[in-house]
Each structure stands twice: as structure tokens, then as C-alpha cells.
Amino acid sequence: MTEQKPIMPSRAYATEYGTFLGIAWVVVFALYVLGIRGMNSLFMFVACIGICALPFVAFYFAWRYKQHLEPGEKLPFFSAWMFSIMMFVYACLLTGAAEYVYFAYMDDGALLGQFYSVLEDEETIKLYRQMGLSETLGVLKENLDDMSKLSPLDMALMFFNQNFLCLSS
């Protein structure tokens, strides 16, 4: 007698793979923050590599989900699409929770302060003037002022929306 493997619903796979993807996003976020706050180019480089690699990780998880089907069984488009959406929702929820904890209890304005110091650096101002983008520097400072008025929950929700809309499309 051959033993049948149990068919796991797509929601369970989406939860599992979304958790792995969310953990990867949290690691990339942590590396990015460490790179910005410490002005560490190695962390920034690894974070950029991670940002570029994560869509391929999501594609790999979708491919693995398809491998769990029986040979010859078709995967309807709607099922595959819903699996992908659910996987990204679970990943975004985990990442949003980690970002909320960071902004509520660990940051205390240090990340935005680092961005301010970069924008107020003489070399940055000189570079923007040479490129003819002096007004862009003012817009960036206004955007940072607006971000500094957000609560930690608002910032986490902003990043949740950004992660979901940018990476799932």
C-alpha cells in the first residue's frame, strides 16, 4: 500500500512561507537601520542585496507551493494569486509588528535624526547645489518633518502599506 501525503491547505503554506519571508524582511530592516544609524556601509550593502533578493525568495516560495501539488494537478490562477497575496499579508504583519516595536521602544527619533544630519551635512548641501537640486533638499527636509510627527503605530502602518504594495505587485 502506498501512503498518501496529507494535502495541506494553501492558507497553511502561505502562513509558513509568509513567516519565513517576514523574518527575512525583519533581518533586512534591522541591517538597514544598523547601517544608517552607524553609517556602516557593509550593513547598508548587505541590506541592499537583501532588498533585491527578497522578490526572488517570494518567487521561490510560490514555486515550492506548486511543487506540493500532485503530479498532473493544475493550479488555478485564482488559487495561486490568493496564495501569493496571503503570503505577503503574513510577511507584512510580522514585519509591521517588528517595526512597531522598533519605533515605539528602541528608536526614540534616532533614525530620523540620522537622516537630518545627513541632509544638513555641508557635503550633501554642496552636492545638491552642484546638481541644481537645492529645492529638492528642502522638500526632503519637509518630508522628514512630516515623518517626525507620526506616532510609532502610524510609521509601522506606513511601512506595512509600502511593503505590501511595492513588493506584492
Tab-separated table of C-alpha atoms in Angstrom:
chain	number	residue	atom	x	y	z
A	1	MET	CA	0.000	0.000	0.000
A	2	THR	CA	1.229	3.463	-0.841
A	3	GLU	CA	0.890	6.097	1.768
A	4	GLN	CA	-0.900	9.266	0.742
A	5	LYS	CA	0.646	12.502	1.913
A	6	PRO	CA	-1.883	14.829	3.501
A	7	ILE	CA	-2.852	17.826	1.432
A	8	MET	CA	-2.121	20.984	3.336
A	9	PRO	CA	-4.421	23.901	2.558
A	10	SER	CA	-2.936	26.899	0.820
A	11	ARG	CA	-3.503	29.083	3.886
A	12	ALA	CA	-1.146	26.908	5.926
A	13	TYR	CA	1.557	27.128	3.266
A	14	ALA	CA	1.001	30.879	2.961
A	15	THR	CA	1.365	31.238	6.725
A	16	GLU	CA	4.548	29.195	6.783
A	17	TYR	CA	6.183	30.843	3.792
A	18	GLY	CA	4.909	34.289	4.817
A	19	THR	CA	6.557	33.822	8.203
A	20	PHE	CA	9.882	32.965	6.582
A	21	LEU	CA	9.562	35.919	4.223
A	22	GLY	CA	8.631	38.205	7.129
A	23	ILE	CA	11.656	37.084	9.119
A	24	ALA	CA	13.834	37.869	6.113
A	25	TRP	CA	12.233	41.339	5.861
A	26	VAL	CA	12.860	41.949	9.566
A	27	VAL	CA	16.522	40.998	9.139
A	28	VAL	CA	16.862	43.319	6.137
A	29	PHE	CA	15.137	46.129	8.077
A	30	ALA	CA	17.491	45.596	11.035
A	31	LEU	CA	20.540	45.646	8.768
A	32	TYR	CA	19.277	48.808	7.086
A	33	VAL	CA	18.703	50.543	10.421
A	34	LEU	CA	22.102	49.441	11.731
A	35	GLY	CA	23.709	50.696	8.543
A	36	ILE	CA	22.004	54.086	8.698
A	37	ARG	CA	22.468	54.668	12.418
A	38	GLY	CA	26.073	53.564	12.488
A	39	MET	CA	26.946	54.812	8.998
A	40	ASN	CA	28.215	51.308	8.302
A	41	SER	CA	28.496	50.739	4.577
A	42	LEU	CA	28.795	46.951	4.927
A	43	PHE	CA	25.391	46.685	6.635
A	44	MET	CA	23.892	49.026	4.048
A	45	PHE	CA	25.324	46.937	1.211
A	46	VAL	CA	24.034	43.672	2.681
A	47	ALA	CA	20.619	45.292	3.239
A	48	CYS	CA	20.506	46.439	-0.397
A	49	ILE	CA	21.415	42.935	-1.566
A	50	GLY	CA	18.646	41.575	0.668
A	51	ILE	CA	16.116	44.051	-0.706
A	52	CYS	CA	16.987	42.973	-4.243
A	53	ALA	CA	16.914	39.260	-3.354
A	54	LEU	CA	13.601	39.146	-1.467
A	55	PRO	CA	11.340	39.166	-4.554
A	56	PHE	CA	13.241	36.109	-5.788
A	57	VAL	CA	12.702	34.464	-2.407
A	58	ALA	CA	8.961	35.102	-2.765
A	59	PHE	CA	9.009	33.557	-6.252
A	60	TYR	CA	10.886	30.558	-4.866
A	61	PHE	CA	8.243	30.080	-2.154
A	62	ALA	CA	5.479	30.247	-4.759
A	63	TRP	CA	7.334	27.632	-6.820
A	64	ARG	CA	7.695	25.404	-3.736
A	65	TYR	CA	3.978	25.728	-3.076
A	66	LYS	CA	3.280	24.494	-6.600
A	67	GLN	CA	5.597	21.528	-6.026
A	68	HIS	CA	3.300	20.257	-3.255
A	69	LEU	CA	0.570	19.501	-5.778
A	70	GLU	CA	0.062	16.027	-7.110
A	71	PRO	CA	1.694	15.313	-10.492
A	72	GLY	CA	-0.599	16.448	-13.274
A	73	GLU	CA	-2.782	18.533	-10.951
A	74	LYS	CA	-3.353	22.059	-12.219
A	75	LEU	CA	-3.099	25.126	-10.006
A	76	PRO	CA	-5.841	27.610	-10.876
A	77	PHE	CA	-4.747	31.205	-11.330
A	78	PHE	CA	-7.045	32.487	-8.578
A	79	SER	CA	-5.642	29.984	-6.069
A	80	ALA	CA	-2.070	30.907	-6.926
A	81	TRP	CA	-2.896	34.606	-6.721
A	82	MET	CA	-4.625	34.218	-3.337
A	83	PHE	CA	-1.672	32.199	-2.034
A	84	SER	CA	0.712	34.982	-3.040
A	85	ILE	CA	-1.478	37.691	-1.510
A	86	MET	CA	-1.852	35.757	1.758
A	87	MET	CA	1.877	35.058	1.900
A	88	PHE	CA	2.638	38.774	1.550
A	89	VAL	CA	-0.014	39.726	4.127
A	90	TYR	CA	1.502	37.370	6.716
A	91	ALA	CA	5.002	38.634	5.942
A	92	CYS	CA	3.862	42.258	6.196
A	93	LEU	CA	2.099	41.612	9.514
A	94	LEU	CA	5.232	40.125	11.039
A	95	THR	CA	7.432	42.885	9.670
A	96	GLY	CA	4.981	45.584	10.764
A	97	ALA	CA	4.970	44.209	14.309
A	98	ALA	CA	8.770	44.260	14.420
A	99	GLU	CA	8.867	47.808	13.012
A	100	TYR	CA	6.306	48.953	15.578
A	101	VAL	CA	8.410	47.508	18.409
A	102	TYR	CA	11.468	49.246	16.986
A	103	PHE	CA	9.856	52.662	16.571
A	104	ALA	CA	7.908	52.511	19.853
A	105	TYR	CA	10.609	51.199	22.190
A	106	MET	CA	14.053	51.339	20.593
A	107	ASP	CA	14.369	54.253	18.170
A	108	ASP	CA	13.332	57.388	20.098
A	109	GLY	CA	13.842	59.502	16.952
A	110	ALA	CA	17.418	58.379	16.314
A	111	LEU	CA	16.786	57.128	12.769
A	112	LEU	CA	15.144	60.356	11.617
A	113	GLY	CA	17.839	62.308	13.456
A	114	GLN	CA	20.446	60.483	11.406
A	115	PHE	CA	18.589	61.367	8.202
A	116	TYR	CA	18.504	65.029	9.326
A	117	SER	CA	22.238	65.018	9.986
A	118	VAL	CA	22.908	63.615	6.508
A	119	LEU	CA	20.708	66.274	4.878
A	120	GLU	CA	22.336	69.073	6.906
A	121	ASP	CA	25.877	67.929	6.148
A	122	GLU	CA	27.910	70.501	4.198
A	123	GLU	CA	28.973	67.920	1.614
A	124	THR	CA	25.350	66.934	0.960
A	125	ILE	CA	24.262	70.561	0.574
A	126	LYS	CA	27.206	71.248	-1.740
A	127	LEU	CA	26.433	68.153	-3.837
A	128	TYR	CA	22.746	69.065	-4.183
A	129	ARG	CA	23.651	72.643	-5.201
A	130	GLN	CA	26.092	71.366	-7.842
A	131	MET	CA	23.376	69.139	-9.285
A	132	GLY	CA	20.866	72.010	-9.265
A	133	LEU	CA	18.604	70.268	-6.755
A	134	SER	CA	18.622	72.761	-3.868
A	135	GLU	CA	14.821	72.817	-3.747
A	136	THR	CA	14.759	69.001	-3.528
A	137	LEU	CA	16.798	69.206	-0.343
A	138	GLY	CA	14.112	71.455	1.146
A	139	VAL	CA	11.394	69.009	0.125
A	140	LEU	CA	13.289	66.126	1.728
A	141	LYS	CA	13.577	68.085	4.980
A	142	GLU	CA	9.836	68.847	4.888
A	143	ASN	CA	9.113	65.147	4.394
A	144	LEU	CA	11.299	64.301	7.380
A	145	ASP	CA	9.438	66.923	9.424
A	146	ASP	CA	6.152	65.260	8.474
A	147	MET	CA	7.507	61.810	9.339
A	148	SER	CA	8.725	63.007	12.730
A	149	LYS	CA	5.127	63.933	13.619
A	150	LEU	CA	3.919	60.353	13.090
A	151	SER	CA	3.348	58.007	16.005
A	152	PRO	CA	5.140	54.633	16.064
A	153	LEU	CA	1.894	52.910	15.058
A	154	ASP	CA	1.461	55.285	12.103
A	155	MET	CA	5.031	54.627	10.976
A	156	ALA	CA	4.550	50.863	11.253
A	157	LEU	CA	1.318	51.076	9.226
A	158	MET	CA	3.044	53.261	6.642
A	159	PHE	CA	5.802	50.661	6.230
A	160	PHE	CA	3.193	47.856	6.189
A	161	ASN	CA	1.424	49.523	3.259
A	162	GLN	CA	4.695	50.210	1.491
A	163	ASN	CA	5.887	46.619	1.886
A	164	PHE	CA	2.624	45.135	0.737
A	165	LEU	CA	2.007	47.427	-2.245
A	166	CYS	CA	5.574	47.587	-3.536
A	167	LEU	CA	6.686	44.016	-3.045
A	168	SER	CA	3.488	42.189	-3.883
A	169	SER	CA	2.988	43.914	-7.210
